[in-house]
Coordinates of C-alpha atoms in Angstrom, one line a residue:
M1500 CA 0.0 0.0 0.0
K1501 CA 1.6 3.3 -0.9
K1502 CA 2.0 5.8 1.9
L1503 CA 1.5 9.5 1.1
L1504 CA 2.4 12.6 3.0
I1505 CA -0.4 15.2 3.3
S1506 CA -0.3 17.3 0.1
L1507 CA 1.0 20.8 0.5
A1508 CA 0.7 23.8 -1.8
L1509 CA 3.5 25.1 -3.9
V1510 CA 4.2 28.5 -2.6
G1511 CA 6.9 31.2 -2.9
T1512 CA 7.6 34.5 -4.5
V1513 CA 5.1 35.6 -7.1
F1514 CA 6.1 38.5 -9.3
S1515 CA 3.6 41.3 -9.4
G1516 CA 1.4 41.7 -12.5
F1517 CA 1.0 37.9 -13.1
S1518 CA -1.4 35.4 -11.6
T1519 CA 0.2 32.0 -11.7
N1520 CA -1.8 28.9 -11.1
S1521 CA 0.4 26.7 -8.9
V1522 CA -0.1 23.0 -8.0
N1523 CA -0.1 20.8 -4.9
W1524 CA 2.4 18.0 -4.5
E1525 CA 2.1 14.8 -2.6
I1526 CA 5.2 12.8 -1.6
L1527 CA 5.2 9.0 -2.2
R1528 CA 6.7 7.7 1.0
N1529 CA 8.3 4.3 1.2
P1530 CA 7.7 3.4 -2.5
V1531 CA 9.5 0.1 -2.5
D1532 CA 6.8 -2.4 -1.6
G1533 CA 5.5 0.1 0.9
E1534 CA 8.3 -0.6 3.3
S1535 CA 11.4 1.3 2.1
G1536 CA 12.7 4.1 -0.1
F1537 CA 14.8 4.4 -3.2
P1538 CA 18.6 4.7 -2.8
M1539 CA 19.9 7.8 -1.0
T1540 CA 22.6 9.2 -3.1
A1541 CA 23.7 12.1 -5.4
S1542 CA 25.8 12.8 -8.6
G1543 CA 24.0 10.7 -11.2
R1544 CA 20.8 10.2 -13.1
Q1545 CA 17.3 8.9 -12.5
L1546 CA 15.2 7.6 -15.3
F1547 CA 11.6 6.5 -15.6
A1548 CA 10.9 3.9 -18.3
D1549 CA 8.5 1.0 -19.0
F1550 CA 11.3 -1.5 -19.5
N1551 CA 9.1 -4.6 -19.2
N1552 CA 6.3 -3.4 -21.5
D1553 CA 3.5 -3.7 -19.0
G1554 CA 2.2 -0.1 -19.3
I1555 CA 3.5 0.9 -15.9
M1556 CA 6.4 3.3 -15.3
D1557 CA 9.5 1.7 -13.8
Y1558 CA 12.4 3.5 -12.0
F1559 CA 16.2 3.3 -12.5
I1560 CA 18.9 5.2 -10.7
I1561 CA 22.6 5.2 -11.0
A1562 CA 24.6 7.7 -8.9
G1563 CA 27.2 8.2 -6.2
Q1564 CA 30.0 10.5 -5.0
N1565 CA 32.2 8.5 -2.7
T1566 CA 30.0 5.4 -2.7
P1567 CA 28.4 4.2 -6.0
S1568 CA 24.7 3.3 -6.0
M1569 CA 22.4 1.8 -8.5
G1570 CA 18.9 0.3 -8.5
L1571 CA 16.2 -1.0 -10.9
F1572 CA 12.7 -0.9 -9.6
K1573 CA 9.6 -2.4 -11.3
G1574 CA 6.4 -0.4 -11.1
N1575 CA 3.4 -2.2 -9.7
A1576 CA -0.3 -1.7 -10.4
D1577 CA -0.9 -0.5 -6.8
G1578 CA 1.6 2.4 -7.1
T1579 CA 4.4 0.7 -5.3
Y1580 CA 7.8 -0.5 -6.7
T1581 CA 9.7 -3.8 -6.4
D1582 CA 13.5 -3.9 -6.4
V1583 CA 14.4 -6.2 -9.3
T1584 CA 18.1 -5.1 -9.5
A1585 CA 19.3 -8.6 -8.7
V1586 CA 17.5 -10.2 -11.7
S1587 CA 20.1 -8.5 -14.0
E1588 CA 23.4 -9.8 -12.5
D1589 CA 25.5 -7.8 -15.0
L1590 CA 24.3 -4.4 -13.8
Y1591 CA 26.7 -2.6 -11.4
A1592 CA 27.0 0.8 -9.7
K1593 CA 29.2 3.7 -10.7
N1594 CA 30.2 7.1 -9.3
Q1595 CA 29.7 10.4 -11.2
S1596 CA 27.4 8.6 -13.6
S1597 CA 24.6 8.9 -16.2
A1598 CA 22.4 6.6 -18.2
V1599 CA 19.9 6.3 -21.0
F1600 CA 17.3 3.8 -22.1
I1601 CA 17.4 3.2 -25.8
D1602 CA 16.1 0.4 -28.1
I1603 CA 19.4 -0.4 -29.8
N1604 CA 18.3 -3.3 -32.0
N1605 CA 14.6 -2.3 -32.7
D1606 CA 13.2 -5.3 -31.0
G1607 CA 10.7 -3.3 -29.0
N1608 CA 12.5 -3.7 -25.7
L1609 CA 14.4 -0.9 -24.0
D1610 CA 18.1 -1.5 -23.6
L1611 CA 20.2 0.4 -21.1
I1612 CA 23.5 2.3 -21.4
T1613 CA 25.3 3.5 -18.2
V1614 CA 28.5 5.6 -17.8
G1615 CA 30.5 6.5 -14.7
K1616 CA 33.5 5.8 -12.5
V1617 CA 34.7 2.8 -10.5
G1618 CA 37.6 4.0 -8.4
S1619 CA 39.7 6.2 -10.7
D1620 CA 38.6 4.7 -14.0
A1621 CA 35.7 5.7 -16.2
F1622 CA 33.5 3.0 -17.9
T1623 CA 30.7 2.8 -20.5
D1624 CA 28.5 -0.3 -20.5
I1625 CA 25.7 -1.5 -22.8
F1626 CA 23.1 -3.8 -21.4
M1627 CA 20.7 -5.5 -23.8
N1628 CA 17.1 -6.2 -22.7
S1629 CA 16.4 -10.0 -23.0
G1630 CA 12.6 -9.3 -23.4
A1631 CA 9.8 -11.5 -22.1
P1632 CA 9.4 -13.2 -19.8
D1633 CA 12.4 -12.1 -17.7
Y1634 CA 13.2 -8.7 -19.0
K1635 CA 16.8 -9.1 -17.9
F1636 CA 19.6 -6.7 -18.8
V1637 CA 22.6 -8.6 -20.1
A1638 CA 26.0 -6.9 -20.8
D1639 CA 27.2 -6.7 -24.4
W1640 CA 31.0 -6.6 -24.0
N1641 CA 31.7 -6.4 -27.7
M1642 CA 29.6 -3.4 -28.5
I1643 CA 31.3 -1.1 -26.0
E1644 CA 34.6 -1.4 -27.8
A1645 CA 33.7 1.6 -30.0
F1646 CA 33.0 3.8 -26.9
P1647 CA 35.3 5.7 -24.5
G1648 CA 34.8 5.2 -20.8
L1649 CA 32.8 8.2 -19.7
C1650 CA 31.9 10.0 -16.4
T1651 CA 30.9 13.5 -15.2
E1652 CA 33.8 16.0 -14.7
S1653 CA 33.2 16.0 -10.9
N1654 CA 30.6 15.4 -8.2
D1655 CA 29.4 19.0 -8.7
N1656 CA 28.8 18.9 -12.4
G1657 CA 25.8 17.9 -14.4
S1658 CA 24.9 14.4 -15.4
K1659 CA 23.1 15.0 -18.7
L1660 CA 25.8 13.2 -20.7
L1661 CA 23.7 11.1 -23.1
A1662 CA 21.0 11.9 -25.6
A1663 CA 19.2 9.3 -27.8
F1664 CA 18.0 10.6 -31.2
D1665 CA 17.9 9.5 -34.9
Y1666 CA 20.2 12.1 -36.3
N1667 CA 20.1 10.7 -39.9
N1668 CA 16.4 9.8 -40.1
D1669 CA 17.1 6.1 -41.0
G1670 CA 14.9 4.5 -38.4
W1671 CA 17.7 3.5 -36.0
T1672 CA 18.3 5.4 -32.8
D1673 CA 21.7 7.0 -32.5
L1674 CA 23.5 8.3 -29.4
L1675 CA 25.1 11.7 -28.5
I1676 CA 27.8 11.2 -25.9
N1677 CA 29.6 13.8 -23.7
G1678 CA 31.8 13.9 -20.6
S1679 CA 35.2 13.0 -19.3
A1680 CA 36.9 10.1 -21.0
G1681 CA 39.1 9.5 -17.9
G1682 CA 42.2 10.2 -20.1
V1683 CA 42.6 10.5 -23.8
W1684 CA 40.2 8.8 -26.1
E1685 CA 42.8 7.7 -28.6
E1686 CA 42.3 8.3 -32.3
V1687 CA 43.9 4.9 -33.0
S1688 CA 40.9 3.2 -31.3
G1689 CA 38.3 5.3 -33.1
G1690 CA 38.3 8.3 -30.8
T1691 CA 39.0 12.0 -31.2
G1692 CA 42.3 12.3 -29.4
Q1693 CA 40.7 14.3 -26.6
G1694 CA 40.0 13.7 -22.9
R1695 CA 36.9 15.9 -23.1
V1696 CA 34.3 14.2 -25.3
C1697 CA 31.4 15.2 -27.5
A1698 CA 30.6 12.8 -30.3
I1699 CA 27.8 10.9 -32.1
M1700 CA 27.7 7.2 -32.1
K1701 CA 25.8 6.1 -35.2
N1702 CA 23.5 3.1 -34.9
V1703 CA 24.2 0.8 -37.9
G1704 CA 21.6 -2.0 -37.8
G1705 CA 21.9 -2.5 -34.1
S1706 CA 25.6 -1.7 -33.4
F1707 CA 27.4 1.6 -33.0
E1708 CA 30.2 3.3 -34.8
L1709 CA 31.8 6.7 -34.3
V1710 CA 30.8 9.5 -36.7
K1711 CA 34.2 11.0 -37.6
N1712 CA 34.7 14.7 -38.5
P1713 CA 31.0 15.6 -38.4
V1714 CA 31.5 19.3 -38.4
N1715 CA 31.4 20.3 -42.1
G1716 CA 33.1 16.9 -42.8
T1717 CA 36.4 18.2 -41.6
E1718 CA 36.5 18.4 -37.8
N1719 CA 35.0 17.1 -34.6
F1720 CA 32.5 18.7 -32.2
I1721 CA 34.2 20.8 -29.6
G1722 CA 35.4 18.5 -26.7
V1723 CA 33.9 19.7 -23.4
N1724 CA 32.8 18.3 -20.1
G1725 CA 31.2 19.5 -16.9
G1726 CA 28.1 20.9 -18.7
S1727 CA 25.3 19.1 -20.7
V1728 CA 24.0 18.1 -24.1
D1729 CA 20.5 18.5 -25.6
V1730 CA 18.9 17.8 -29.0
A1731 CA 15.9 19.2 -31.0
D1732 CA 15.0 20.4 -34.5
F1733 CA 15.5 24.1 -33.8
N1734 CA 14.9 25.3 -37.4
N1735 CA 12.1 22.9 -38.2
D1736 CA 13.8 21.5 -41.3
G1737 CA 13.2 17.9 -40.4
W1738 CA 16.7 17.2 -39.0
I1739 CA 17.6 17.0 -35.3
D1740 CA 20.2 19.5 -34.2
M1741 CA 22.2 19.6 -31.0
V1742 CA 23.5 22.1 -28.3
V1743 CA 26.5 21.3 -26.1
T1744 CA 27.9 23.2 -23.1
G1745 CA 30.9 22.6 -20.9
Y1746 CA 34.5 23.4 -20.1
H1747 CA 37.2 23.4 -22.8
D1748 CA 41.0 23.6 -22.2
T1749 CA 41.5 26.7 -24.3
Y1750 CA 38.1 28.5 -24.3
K1751 CA 37.1 27.6 -20.8
S1752 CA 33.2 27.5 -20.5
V1753 CA 31.4 27.5 -23.9
T1754 CA 28.1 26.7 -25.4
K1755 CA 27.8 25.6 -29.1
L1756 CA 24.8 25.1 -31.3
Y1757 CA 25.2 22.7 -34.2
K1758 CA 22.8 22.6 -37.1
N1759 CA 22.2 19.2 -38.7
N1760 CA 22.8 19.5 -42.5
G1761 CA 20.9 16.2 -43.3
N1762 CA 24.0 14.7 -44.9
D1763 CA 25.9 13.2 -41.9
T1764 CA 27.4 16.6 -41.2
F1765 CA 26.7 19.5 -38.9
T1766 CA 27.5 23.2 -39.0
E1767 CA 28.1 25.5 -36.0
V1768 CA 25.5 28.2 -35.8
T1769 CA 27.4 31.4 -35.0
G1770 CA 26.3 34.9 -34.0
I1771 CA 24.5 33.7 -30.8
D1772 CA 25.7 35.4 -27.7
F1773 CA 25.9 32.3 -25.5
V1774 CA 27.7 32.6 -22.1
G1775 CA 28.9 29.1 -21.6
H1776 CA 29.0 27.4 -18.2
Q1777 CA 29.8 24.4 -16.0
Q1778 CA 27.6 22.7 -13.4
G1779 CA 24.3 23.6 -15.1
E1780 CA 22.3 22.7 -18.2
T1781 CA 21.5 24.2 -21.6
A1782 CA 18.2 23.0 -22.9
F1783 CA 15.8 23.4 -25.8
I1784 CA 12.3 24.6 -24.7
D1785 CA 9.5 26.3 -26.7
V1786 CA 8.7 29.1 -24.3
N1787 CA 6.2 31.0 -26.6
N1788 CA 4.4 28.1 -28.3
D1789 CA 5.3 29.2 -31.8
G1790 CA 6.6 25.7 -32.6
Y1791 CA 10.2 26.7 -32.7
A1792 CA 12.6 25.5 -30.0
D1793 CA 14.1 28.3 -27.9
I1794 CA 17.1 27.8 -25.6
I1795 CA 17.6 28.3 -21.8
E1796 CA 21.2 28.4 -20.5
I1797 CA 21.6 28.1 -16.7
G1798 CA 24.8 27.6 -14.9
R1799 CA 28.0 29.1 -13.6
D1800 CA 30.3 31.2 -15.8
V1801 CA 33.9 30.0 -15.4
N1802 CA 35.2 32.9 -17.4
N1803 CA 33.6 35.4 -15.0
G1804 CA 34.5 34.3 -11.6
W1805 CA 32.1 31.4 -11.5
A1806 CA 29.2 33.9 -11.6
A1807 CA 25.7 32.3 -11.6
F1808 CA 23.5 33.2 -14.5
G1809 CA 20.3 32.3 -16.4
K1810 CA 19.7 33.3 -20.0
L1811 CA 16.8 32.9 -22.4
Y1812 CA 17.4 32.8 -26.2
V1813 CA 14.2 33.2 -28.2
N1814 CA 14.2 31.6 -31.6
N1815 CA 13.6 34.2 -34.4
Q1816 CA 12.6 31.4 -36.8
D1817 CA 15.4 32.3 -39.2
E1818 CA 18.3 30.5 -37.4
T1819 CA 19.0 33.5 -35.2
F1820 CA 18.1 34.0 -31.6
T1821 CA 17.4 37.0 -29.4
R1822 CA 19.0 36.9 -25.9
H1823 CA 16.8 38.0 -23.0
E1824 CA 18.4 39.0 -19.7
E1825 CA 17.5 38.1 -16.1
A1826 CA 15.8 41.4 -15.5
E1827 CA 13.3 40.5 -18.3
T1828 CA 12.8 36.9 -17.6
N1829 CA 13.2 36.6 -13.8
F1830 CA 15.7 33.8 -14.4
F1831 CA 18.6 33.1 -12.0
G1832 CA 21.5 30.7 -12.2
G1833 CA 23.8 28.3 -10.4
G1834 CA 24.5 24.6 -10.6
C1835 CA 21.4 22.8 -11.7
A1836 CA 19.5 19.9 -13.2
L1837 CA 16.4 20.7 -15.2
A1838 CA 13.0 19.2 -15.9
I1839 CA 10.8 20.8 -18.6
G1840 CA 7.1 20.5 -19.3
D1841 CA 3.6 22.0 -18.7
V1842 CA 3.2 21.5 -14.9
N1843 CA 0.0 23.6 -14.3
N1844 CA -1.8 22.6 -17.6
D1845 CA -2.1 26.1 -19.0
G1846 CA -0.5 25.1 -22.3
L1847 CA 2.9 26.7 -21.6
N1848 CA 6.2 25.0 -21.0
D1849 CA 7.4 25.5 -17.4
Y1850 CA 10.7 24.2 -15.9
F1851 CA 12.0 23.1 -12.6
M1852 CA 15.6 23.5 -11.3
T1853 CA 17.3 21.6 -8.5
G1854 CA 20.9 22.3 -7.5
W1855 CA 23.4 24.6 -5.9
N1856 CA 22.0 28.2 -5.7
T1857 CA 19.0 27.2 -7.9
N1858 CA 17.7 25.3 -4.8
A1859 CA 14.5 23.5 -5.8
T1860 CA 12.5 26.0 -7.8
F1861 CA 9.7 26.0 -10.2
M1862 CA 9.8 28.6 -13.0
Y1863 CA 6.2 29.1 -14.2
N1864 CA 5.9 30.4 -17.7
N1865 CA 3.9 33.7 -17.9
G1866 CA 3.6 33.5 -21.7
D1867 CA 5.5 36.8 -22.4
N1868 CA 9.1 35.5 -22.1
S1869 CA 9.1 36.0 -18.3
F1870 CA 8.6 33.4 -15.6
T1871 CA 7.3 33.3 -12.1
K1872 CA 9.6 31.8 -9.4
Q1873 CA 8.1 29.5 -6.8
N1874 CA 9.8 27.2 -4.3
L1875 CA 9.1 23.6 -3.9
I1876 CA 6.9 22.7 -1.0
P1877 CA 7.1 20.2 0.8
D1878 CA 10.6 21.1 1.7
D1879 CA 11.5 17.4 2.4
A1880 CA 12.1 17.0 -1.4
R1881 CA 14.5 19.9 -1.8
S1882 CA 17.9 18.7 -3.0
R1883 CA 21.0 19.4 -5.1
G1884 CA 23.7 17.3 -6.7
G1885 CA 21.3 14.8 -8.2
S1886 CA 18.7 15.1 -11.0
T1887 CA 15.0 15.7 -11.5
T1888 CA 12.4 14.4 -14.0
F1889 CA 8.9 15.3 -15.0
V1890 CA 7.0 12.1 -15.7
N1891 CA 3.4 11.1 -16.4
I1892 CA 3.2 8.2 -13.9
N1893 CA -0.5 7.5 -13.4
N1894 CA -2.0 8.9 -16.6
D1895 CA -4.3 11.3 -14.7
G1896 CA -3.5 14.3 -16.8
F1897 CA -1.0 15.8 -14.4
L1898 CA 2.8 15.8 -14.8
D1899 CA 4.4 14.2 -11.7
M1900 CA 8.0 14.5 -10.7
G1901 CA 11.0 12.5 -9.5
I1902 CA 13.9 14.1 -7.6
F1903 CA 16.9 13.0 -5.7
G1904 CA 20.2 14.4 -4.3
Y1905 CA 21.6 16.0 -1.2
R1906 CA 19.4 18.2 1.0
D1907 CA 21.3 20.9 3.0
G1908 CA 20.3 21.3 6.6
G1909 CA 18.6 17.9 6.9
G1910 CA 19.2 14.8 8.9
A1911 CA 19.4 14.2 12.7
D1912 CA 21.6 17.2 13.3
G1913 CA 19.5 19.5 11.1
D1914 CA 15.8 19.9 10.8
G1915 CA 15.2 16.2 10.9
L1916 CA 13.5 16.0 7.5
G1917 CA 16.3 14.0 5.9
S1918 CA 19.6 14.7 4.0
W1919 CA 19.1 12.4 1.0
P1920 CA 15.7 12.7 -0.6
D1921 CA 14.9 10.3 -3.4
Y1922 CA 11.2 10.9 -4.0
I1923 CA 8.3 10.7 -6.4
L1924 CA 6.0 13.7 -6.1
F1925 CA 2.5 13.4 -7.4
N1926 CA 0.9 16.5 -9.0
K1927 CA -2.5 16.9 -7.4
G1928 CA -3.6 20.0 -9.4
G1929 CA -4.9 23.0 -7.5
D1930 CA -7.1 26.1 -7.8
G1931 CA -7.5 26.8 -11.5
V1932 CA -5.5 23.8 -12.5
V1933 CA -7.5 21.0 -14.2
A1934 CA -6.4 17.7 -15.7
N1935 CA -4.7 17.8 -19.1
A1936 CA -6.4 16.0 -22.0
A1937 CA -4.4 14.3 -24.7
P1938 CA -4.4 16.0 -28.1
S1939 CA -6.5 14.7 -31.0
A1940 CA -4.8 12.1 -33.2
P1941 CA -3.4 13.4 -36.5
Q1942 CA -5.7 13.2 -39.5
N1943 CA -5.1 12.2 -43.1
F1944 CA -1.7 10.6 -42.6
T1945 CA 0.1 9.4 -45.7
A1946 CA 3.5 7.8 -46.2
I1947 CA 4.5 8.0 -49.9
Y1948 CA 7.9 6.7 -51.1
N1949 CA 9.9 9.1 -53.1
E1950 CA 12.2 7.1 -55.4
N1951 CA 14.4 10.1 -56.2
K1952 CA 15.1 11.0 -52.6
G1953 CA 15.1 7.4 -51.4
C1954 CA 12.8 8.1 -48.5
Y1955 CA 9.2 7.8 -47.3
E1956 CA 7.6 11.3 -47.2
L1957 CA 5.4 11.4 -44.2
R1958 CA 2.6 14.0 -44.2
W1959 CA -0.4 14.6 -41.9
E1960 CA -2.8 17.3 -40.8
K1961 CA -1.8 19.2 -37.6
A1962 CA -3.5 17.9 -34.4
T1963 CA -5.4 20.0 -31.9
D1964 CA -5.4 20.1 -28.1
D1965 CA -7.4 21.6 -25.2
T1966 CA -4.5 23.8 -24.0
T1967 CA -1.4 23.4 -26.2
P1968 CA -1.7 25.5 -29.3
V1969 CA -1.7 23.8 -32.7
E1970 CA 1.7 25.2 -33.6
A1971 CA 3.3 23.9 -30.4
I1972 CA 2.1 20.3 -30.7
R1973 CA 4.9 17.8 -31.5
Y1974 CA 4.8 14.4 -33.1
N1975 CA 6.1 10.9 -32.5
I1976 CA 6.5 8.3 -35.2
Y1977 CA 7.1 4.6 -35.3
V1978 CA 8.1 2.4 -38.2
K1979 CA 7.5 -1.4 -38.1
N1980 CA 9.0 -3.7 -40.6
P1981 CA 7.5 -7.0 -41.7
D1982 CA 10.2 -8.9 -39.7
G1983 CA 8.8 -7.3 -36.5
K1984 CA 11.6 -4.7 -36.1
I1985 CA 10.1 -1.5 -34.7
N1986 CA 11.6 2.0 -34.1
F1987 CA 10.1 5.0 -32.4
I1988 CA 11.3 8.6 -32.5
L1989 CA 10.5 8.4 -28.8
P1990 CA 9.7 5.0 -27.3
A1991 CA 6.0 4.7 -26.7
D1992 CA 3.2 2.2 -26.4
K1993 CA 2.2 1.2 -29.9
T1994 CA -1.5 0.9 -29.1
T1995 CA -2.1 3.9 -26.9
G1996 CA 0.7 6.3 -27.8
A1997 CA 1.7 6.7 -24.2
L1998 CA 5.4 7.6 -23.8
K1999 CA 7.7 4.9 -22.3
V2000 CA 10.7 7.0 -21.4
Y2001 CA 11.2 10.0 -19.2
G2002 CA 14.3 11.7 -17.7
T2003 CA 16.6 11.7 -20.7
Q2004 CA 16.2 13.7 -23.9
Y2005 CA 14.5 12.3 -26.9
P2006 CA 13.4 14.9 -29.4
L2007 CA 10.0 15.0 -31.1
I2008 CA 9.0 16.3 -34.5
P2009 CA 7.9 19.9 -34.3
V2010 CA 6.1 20.0 -37.7
N2011 CA 3.5 17.9 -39.6
K2012 CA 6.0 16.3 -42.0
Y2013 CA 9.0 14.0 -41.8
D2014 CA 11.3 12.2 -44.3
L2015 CA 12.2 8.7 -43.3
Y2016 CA 15.4 7.5 -45.2
M2017 CA 14.9 3.8 -45.4
P2018 CA 14.6 1.3 -48.3
K2019 CA 11.1 0.9 -49.8
T2020 CA 9.7 -2.1 -48.0
E2021 CA 6.6 -4.1 -48.8
G2022 CA 4.3 -4.4 -45.8
V2023 CA 6.0 -1.7 -43.7
E2024 CA 3.8 0.0 -41.1
I2025 CA 4.3 3.6 -40.3
A2026 CA 2.3 5.6 -37.7
V2027 CA 2.2 9.0 -36.1
S2028 CA 1.0 10.3 -32.7
A2029 CA 0.6 13.9 -31.4
V2030 CA 2.2 15.0 -28.1
D2031 CA 1.3 18.1 -26.1
N2032 CA 3.3 20.2 -23.7
G2033 CA 2.2 18.1 -20.8
W2034 CA 3.8 15.0 -22.4
L2035 CA 0.4 13.4 -23.1
A2036 CA 0.1 11.6 -26.4
S2037 CA -2.7 10.7 -28.7
P2038 CA -3.1 7.1 -30.0
F2039 CA -1.0 6.3 -33.1
V2040 CA -2.6 6.7 -36.5
V2041 CA -1.3 4.2 -39.1
G2042 CA -0.4 5.5 -42.6
S2043 CA -1.4 4.3 -46.0
T2044 CA 1.7 2.2 -46.4
S2045 CA 0.1 -0.6 -44.3
G2046 CA -3.0 -0.8 -46.5
I2047 CA -5.1 1.6 -44.3
E2048 CA -5.8 4.7 -46.3
N2049 CA -6.7 6.6 -43.1
V2050 CA -9.0 8.9 -44.9
L2051 CA -12.7 8.6 -43.9
D2052 CA -15.3 10.7 -45.6
R2053 CA -17.0 12.7 -42.9
N2054 CA -20.3 12.0 -44.5
D2055 CA -19.8 8.3 -43.6
Y2056 CA -20.1 8.8 -39.8
K2057 CA -20.9 11.2 -37.1
V2058 CA -19.6 11.4 -33.5
Y2059 CA -20.8 14.0 -31.0
A2060 CA -21.7 14.5 -27.4
A2061 CA -24.8 16.3 -25.9
G2062 CA -24.4 16.6 -22.2
Q2063 CA -23.2 13.2 -20.9
T2064 CA -24.6 11.3 -23.8
V2065 CA -22.4 10.2 -26.7
Y2066 CA -24.0 9.6 -30.1
L2067 CA -22.4 7.4 -32.8
Q2068 CA -23.9 7.3 -36.3
N2069 CA -22.9 5.1 -39.2
S2070 CA -24.0 6.6 -42.5
S2071 CA -21.9 4.3 -44.7
N2072 CA -22.8 1.1 -46.5
E2073 CA -20.4 -1.0 -44.3
V2074 CA -20.2 -2.0 -40.6
A2075 CA -18.4 0.7 -38.6
V2076 CA -16.3 0.0 -35.5
F2077 CA -16.3 2.8 -32.9
E2078 CA -13.5 2.5 -30.2
I2079 CA -14.0 4.8 -27.2
L2080 CA -10.6 5.8 -25.7
G2081 CA -9.6 7.7 -22.5
I2082 CA -7.5 10.9 -22.7
D2083 CA -4.4 8.7 -22.2
G2084 CA -5.4 6.5 -25.2
R2085 CA -6.6 3.6 -22.9
A2086 CA -9.4 1.6 -24.6
L2087 CA -12.7 1.9 -22.6
S2088 CA -15.3 0.3 -24.9
Q2089 CA -16.0 -0.7 -28.5
Y2090 CA -19.3 -0.6 -30.5
R2091 CA -20.0 -2.3 -33.8
V2092 CA -22.7 -0.3 -35.7
A2093 CA -24.4 -1.7 -38.7
A2094 CA -24.7 0.3 -41.9
G2095 CA -27.2 3.1 -41.6
Q2096 CA -27.6 2.6 -37.9
S2097 CA -26.7 4.6 -34.7
V2098 CA -26.2 4.1 -31.0
N2099 CA -26.0 6.3 -28.0
F2100 CA -24.8 5.8 -24.4
D2101 CA -24.0 7.8 -21.3
V2102 CA -20.4 8.6 -20.0
N2103 CA -18.8 10.4 -17.1
T2104 CA -18.0 14.1 -17.6
G2105 CA -14.6 14.3 -19.4
T2106 CA -12.7 14.3 -22.7
Y2107 CA -12.7 11.2 -24.9
L2108 CA -11.2 10.0 -28.2
V2109 CA -13.4 8.0 -30.6
K2110 CA -11.5 6.0 -33.2
V2111 CA -13.7 5.1 -36.2
I2112 CA -12.8 2.2 -38.5
I2113 CA -14.9 1.5 -41.7
G2114 CA -13.3 -1.0 -44.1
N2115 CA -9.7 -0.1 -44.7
K2116 CA -10.2 3.5 -43.6
Q2117 CA -10.0 5.1 -40.1
S2118 CA -10.3 8.4 -38.3
V2119 CA -10.1 9.8 -34.8
S2120 CA -12.4 12.4 -33.2
K2121 CA -12.1 14.2 -29.9
I2122 CA -15.3 14.8 -27.9
I2123 CA -16.0 16.6 -24.6
A2124 CA -18.9 15.2 -22.6
G2125 CA -20.8 16.8 -19.7
F2126 CA -19.9 20.4 -20.2

């Protein structure tokens, strides 16, 4: 039975002129089978992922300063977690660590990559998921030969060292790596000749190889550590770009933005007045809902006496950015780990910081490039030196949060509230904060193979949402081959669209088109899902490559709600199947309606999706009942 602390309101400083709807948080006490907590540690990474494909979020942590710690916990239907670390004998703990879940071989099971130190040496390890029934992580000692051993620069620096993304749009997930190589990553073994690493490991059919000289085909990315990496399509050209921040031997602290040219090369985007930092994070975030990724840069400026700062760079939609200072944005800086998403369901991306000087602070988006600062209450969860994650745990339309690290002033000799929080915090909403509803599924999705370009051209109509504007909705895609191999832009449930990974960066598609560079394949299945700022996803819609045209004539059916009664009408000459789905894509009921007939039924007040299938065509409608 899960044990919960009384929920307390999120309070703090509110800047005059804005009315911010804050939320209440509830700590999950003793999450491990209701009797104990997660590991108490710092300097590492926590990840939430459904590694055993049961639809429930699981929890993984790897961290440590003097003492390494690691644990894998299976999520249970009653809200508790069971420690299953021992099932995977090859897993082991590391200091100054990081990790990422990634489906390396496209078998539909999430594999795991960890980095960190054991003693004075840095290691990178790849653990393949055995799949059902054991879902055991087994070390692949051969695959790691292409990698350097990696770790964070020190206990104080950030742990966002790994980002999974398909940089070349070929349907295989690649990996961006960053950090300290524990010495020189020798060129003779495929490395860059640097001890500070930033590189892309290309996934070639389920194994990795280093992308050499990716910058204009002549040089490597700048080698830095102590900062962070992040990925997104900042110019909406269909190719995922990257930003890297950290310490360089010559230039000290730097931030670099690299544009993906779509031909296995990148070009540095110059003319942006980045500061550069250590101990913080630089991240993509669409602050103004225009569908273009802006950038926040928060950390400590080594070049300026380790001054703490926080900058916002607004995307001008022409590959330039406008810098906004702290006086405009209400930002502040320091060492930090970040979580990004719409916490109070107003359609705007907020963010949360935990760390040195940044404390444990929510920054609520005011919608005008300024943010309202509010401290985290309950104070038990305040921490630094660890990481934080927004995660949709229980599919109730509210973003929850994980946090761990060191809490100043806690413990027996402090305020008695504990020195090492490692908590899940449930978002309970609040005054003016209502549950988020999933966006509508994309309509009229087609996947046409372009012989000249050698790719599938994916196109669809933009989805809609109750709070996230149309331009700010992002999209997820999967491609499934006849041999069963399946790849997601961001790992998700194939049936419901619900995301399966939180806590590490997977980029989504910001526009309603995508080119997938893979051979033309008979029987391939390609599908698209919409995702809003609250990380809720619509069900996937399958494209015409699978034999489903996905274009229903609106005259063939009608779906609407009047009060709490839903009406389904089949005006076609064939049997129609109406599937009623919850806001999280979960199937609730199904009705088969004969040609020319209709049915009606009552539902609870709320938002629903109705998937309509007639013959080889389908469509999805969104209805709101009871309002």
